[in-house]
PDB file of C-alpha atoms in Angstrom:
ATOM      1  CA  MET A   1     -67.892 -75.860  72.682  1.00 41.00           C
ATOM      2  CA  PHE A   2     -66.550 -72.401  73.060  1.00 44.00           C
ATOM      3  CA  HIS A   3     -68.147 -68.926  72.765  1.00 45.00           C
ATOM      4  CA  ILE A   4     -67.685 -66.104  70.327  1.00 55.00           C
ATOM      5  CA  MET A   5     -67.801 -62.641  71.910  1.00 58.00           C
ATOM      6  CA  THR A   6     -70.708 -60.306  71.339  1.00 72.00           C
ATOM      7  CA  GLN A   7     -70.260 -57.799  68.553  1.00 86.00           C
ATOM      8  CA  THR A   8     -71.976 -54.389  68.489  1.00 89.00           C
ATOM      9  CA  ILE A   9     -72.279 -51.922  65.490  1.00 92.00           C
ATOM     10  CA  SER A  10     -73.389 -48.327  66.067  1.00 94.00           C
ATOM     11  CA  LEU A  11     -75.325 -46.546  63.354  1.00 95.00           C
ATOM     12  CA  LYS A  12     -76.396 -42.850  63.274  1.00 96.00           C
ATOM     13  CA  ALA A  13     -79.754 -41.725  61.858  1.00 95.00           C
ATOM     14  CA  GLY A  14     -79.715 -42.009  58.028  1.00 96.00           C
ATOM     15  CA  GLU A  15     -76.606 -44.207  57.953  1.00 96.00           C
ATOM     16  CA  THR A  16     -76.632 -47.513  56.111  1.00 96.00           C
ATOM     17  CA  ALA A  17     -74.216 -50.295  56.835  1.00 95.00           C
ATOM     18  CA  ILE A  18     -73.657 -53.916  55.682  1.00 95.00           C
ATOM     19  CA  ILE A  19     -73.851 -55.778  58.988  1.00 93.00           C
ATOM     20  CA  TYR A  20     -73.306 -59.309  57.485  1.00 92.00           C
ATOM     21  CA  ARG A  21     -71.803 -60.584  54.401  1.00 91.00           C
ATOM     22  CA  ARG A  22     -70.693 -64.025  53.187  1.00 88.00           C
ATOM     23  CA  SER A  23     -69.174 -65.229  49.927  1.00 86.00           C
ATOM     24  CA  PHE A  24     -68.577 -68.670  48.422  1.00 84.00           C
ATOM     25  CA  SER A  25     -70.473 -70.431  51.093  1.00 80.00           C
ATOM     26  CA  SER A  26     -73.638 -72.570  50.541  1.00 79.00           C
ATOM     27  CA  VAL A  27     -74.061 -73.811  54.131  1.00 82.00           C
ATOM     28  CA  PRO A  28     -77.571 -72.886  55.254  1.00 86.00           C
ATOM     29  CA  ILE A  29     -77.324 -70.514  58.259  1.00 86.00           C
ATOM     30  CA  GLU A  30     -79.574 -68.490  60.481  1.00 89.00           C
ATOM     31  CA  ILE A  31     -78.318 -65.008  61.472  1.00 90.00           C
ATOM     32  CA  CYS A  32     -79.760 -63.615  64.609  1.00 93.00           C
ATOM     33  CA  PHE A  33     -79.228 -59.993  65.742  1.00 95.00           C
ATOM     34  CA  TYR A  34     -80.826 -57.309  67.933  1.00 95.00           C
ATOM     35  CA  ALA A  35     -81.524 -53.702  67.215  1.00 96.00           C
ATOM     36  CA  THR A  36     -81.736 -51.112  70.016  1.00 95.00           C
ATOM     37  CA  ALA A  37     -82.571 -47.508  69.747  1.00 95.00           C
ATOM     38  CA  LEU A  38     -80.143 -45.335  71.674  1.00 91.00           C
ATOM     39  CA  ALA A  39     -82.949 -42.950  72.662  1.00 88.00           C
ATOM     40  CA  GLY A  40     -84.728 -45.853  74.461  1.00 87.00           C
ATOM     41  CA  SER A  41     -87.710 -46.084  72.037  1.00 89.00           C
ATOM     42  CA  ASP A  42     -88.388 -48.931  69.525  1.00 92.00           C
ATOM     43  CA  PRO A  43     -85.789 -49.225  66.825  1.00 95.00           C
ATOM     44  CA  LYS A  44     -86.648 -47.671  63.548  1.00 96.00           C
ATOM     45  CA  GLY A  45     -84.957 -48.566  60.427  1.00 97.00           C
ATOM     46  CA  GLU A  46     -84.956 -50.783  57.399  1.00 97.00           C
ATOM     47  CA  LEU A  47     -83.510 -54.223  56.837  1.00 96.00           C
ATOM     48  CA  GLU A  48     -82.402 -55.184  53.283  1.00 96.00           C
ATOM     49  CA  ILE A  49     -81.590 -58.763  52.514  1.00 94.00           C
ATOM     50  CA  GLN A  50     -79.681 -59.558  49.300  1.00 93.00           C
ATOM     51  CA  GLY A  51     -79.460 -63.128  48.339  1.00 85.00           C
ATOM     52  CA  SER A  52     -77.431 -64.694  45.631  1.00 76.00           C
ATOM     53  CA  ARG A  53     -77.529 -62.875  42.330  1.00 73.00           C
ATOM     54  CA  TRP A  54     -76.162 -65.530  40.063  1.00 72.00           C
ATOM     55  CA  VAL A  55     -77.577 -69.104  39.938  1.00 69.00           C
ATOM     56  CA  PHE A  56     -81.098 -68.168  40.974  1.00 71.00           C
ATOM     57  CA  PRO A  57     -81.146 -64.411  41.172  1.00 78.00           C
ATOM     58  CA  ARG A  58     -83.527 -62.689  43.604  1.00 81.00           C
ATOM     59  CA  PRO A  59     -84.256 -59.048  44.116  1.00 88.00           C
ATOM     60  CA  PRO A  60     -83.333 -57.574  47.506  1.00 92.00           C
ATOM     61  CA  LEU A  61     -86.020 -58.026  50.227  1.00 93.00           C
ATOM     62  CA  LEU A  62     -86.943 -55.125  52.403  1.00 96.00           C
ATOM     63  CA  TYR A  63     -88.392 -55.389  55.898  1.00 96.00           C
ATOM     64  CA  PRO A  64     -88.943 -52.964  58.823  1.00 97.00           C
ATOM     65  CA  LEU A  65     -86.161 -53.382  61.453  1.00 96.00           C
ATOM     66  CA  GLN A  66     -87.373 -55.190  64.572  1.00 96.00           C
ATOM     67  CA  PRO A  67     -85.948 -55.454  68.165  1.00 96.00           C
ATOM     68  CA  GLN A  68     -85.059 -59.110  67.389  1.00 96.00           C
ATOM     69  CA  ASN A  69     -84.223 -60.069  63.743  1.00 96.00           C
ATOM     70  CA  ILE A  70     -83.671 -63.476  62.363  1.00 94.00           C
ATOM     71  CA  VAL A  71     -82.454 -63.911  58.760  1.00 93.00           C
ATOM     72  CA  LYS A  72     -81.906 -67.231  56.981  1.00 91.00           C
ATOM     73  CA  ALA A  73     -79.474 -67.864  54.212  1.00 88.00           C
ATOM     74  CA  GLY A  74     -80.145 -70.917  52.238  1.00 84.00           C
ATOM     75  CA  PHE A  75     -78.127 -73.314  50.071  1.00 81.00           C
ATOM     76  CA  TRP A  76     -78.505 -71.176  46.966  1.00 83.00           C
ATOM     77  CA  ASP A  77     -77.360 -67.972  48.790  1.00 84.00           C
ATOM     78  CA  THR A  78     -73.650 -68.403  47.980  1.00 83.00           C
ATOM     79  CA  PHE A  79     -73.211 -64.607  47.981  1.00 88.00           C
ATOM     80  CA  PHE A  80     -75.346 -63.034  50.726  1.00 90.00           C
ATOM     81  CA  LYS A  81     -75.436 -59.732  52.641  1.00 94.00           C
ATOM     82  CA  ILE A  82     -77.723 -57.979  55.161  1.00 95.00           C
ATOM     83  CA  LYS A  83     -77.830 -54.132  55.192  1.00 96.00           C
ATOM     84  CA  VAL A  84     -79.474 -51.995  57.825  1.00 97.00           C
ATOM     85  CA  THR A  85     -80.472 -48.416  57.284  1.00 97.00           C
ATOM     86  CA  ALA A  86     -81.123 -46.468  60.525  1.00 97.00           C
ATOM     87  CA  HIS A  87     -83.855 -44.016  60.782  1.00 97.00           C
ATOM     88  CA  ILE A  88     -82.861 -43.088  64.380  1.00 96.00           C
ATOM     89  CA  ASP A  89     -79.460 -43.716  66.222  1.00 96.00           C
ATOM     90  CA  LEU A  90     -79.157 -47.489  66.647  1.00 96.00           C
ATOM     91  CA  GLU A  91     -76.967 -50.229  67.984  1.00 95.00           C
ATOM     92  CA  ILE A  92     -76.997 -53.627  66.254  1.00 95.00           C
ATOM     93  CA  THR A  93     -75.775 -56.408  68.488  1.00 93.00           C
ATOM     94  CA  PHE A  94     -74.887 -59.939  67.469  1.00 90.00           C
ATOM     95  CA  PRO A  95     -75.146 -62.067  70.617  1.00 86.00           C
ATOM     96  CA  GLY A  96     -72.271 -64.343  71.571  1.00 68.00           C
ATOM     97  CA  GLN A  97     -72.674 -67.774  69.964  1.00 58.00           C
ATOM     98  CA  LYS A  98     -71.520 -71.230  70.808  1.00 53.00           C
ATOM     99  CA  LEU A  99     -69.446 -73.055  68.302  1.00 51.00           C
ATOM    100  CA  ASP A 100     -69.220 -76.769  68.303  1.00 54.00           C
ATOM    101  CA  ARG A 101     -65.657 -77.876  67.972  1.00 59.00           C
ATOM    102  CA  SER A 102     -66.654 -81.296  66.507  1.00 61.00           C
ATOM    103  CA  ARG A 103     -67.340 -79.564  63.171  1.00 63.00           C
ATOM    104  CA  TRP A 104     -63.755 -78.323  63.038  1.00 70.00           C
ATOM    105  CA  LEU A 105     -62.406 -81.763  64.199  1.00 74.00           C
ATOM    106  CA  ILE A 106     -64.353 -83.433  61.265  1.00 75.00           C
ATOM    107  CA  TRP A 107     -62.745 -80.968  58.798  1.00 78.00           C
ATOM    108  CA  VAL A 108     -59.275 -81.569  60.207  1.00 83.00           C
ATOM    109  CA  ILE A 109     -59.696 -85.311  59.897  1.00 86.00           C
ATOM    110  CA  VAL A 110     -60.893 -84.994  56.232  1.00 86.00           C
ATOM    111  CA  CYS A 111     -57.858 -82.745  55.368  1.00 88.00           C
ATOM    112  CA  VAL A 112     -55.417 -85.179  56.936  1.00 91.00           C
ATOM    113  CA  LEU A 113     -57.053 -88.038  55.001  1.00 91.00           C
ATOM    114  CA  ILE A 114     -56.769 -86.127  51.782  1.00 92.00           C
ATOM    115  CA  ALA A 115     -53.135 -85.271  52.481  1.00 93.00           C
ATOM    116  CA  ALA A 116     -52.323 -88.867  53.395  1.00 91.00           C
ATOM    117  CA  THR A 117     -53.989 -90.042  50.207  1.00 92.00           C
ATOM    118  CA  LEU A 118     -52.123 -87.566  48.070  1.00 92.00           C
ATOM    119  CA  ILE A 119     -48.778 -88.526  49.672  1.00 92.00           C
ATOM    120  CA  LEU A 120     -49.448 -92.206  49.027  1.00 91.00           C
ATOM    121  CA  TRP A 121     -50.494 -91.564  45.524  1.00 91.00           C
ATOM    122  CA  LEU A 122     -47.257 -89.424  44.804  1.00 90.00           C
ATOM    123  CA  ALA A 123     -45.112 -92.073  46.435  1.00 90.00           C
ATOM    124  CA  THR A 124     -46.412 -94.918  44.218  1.00 87.00           C
ATOM    125  CA  ALA A 125     -46.344 -92.832  40.992  1.00 72.00           C
TER     126      ALA A 125
END
């Protein structure tokens, strides 16, 4: 396993930013991030979650921003984004994550097998 570095996004009061976006992926995922008020108080803002709009369209969901936020993207959320609107100056932090290299190893093996099969098929044609 290896670690991905922590990412921080700064937002001024009244500013809106897309803090997470994915396209053409149907892998269920859980996105975790923290909101911290720069003034030391509780974070104040709005969280907008926009799931897929094509196969099974859903309207955006609005939630109050919390110190710790967990958002889930499901199988049908092929296009997915998370927006934050800051009501006060904020920092949004995505903690470092551990990635399992075995997932990448499996994809490399699958690609090698597909390439080998294609080469054998072309050689016999």
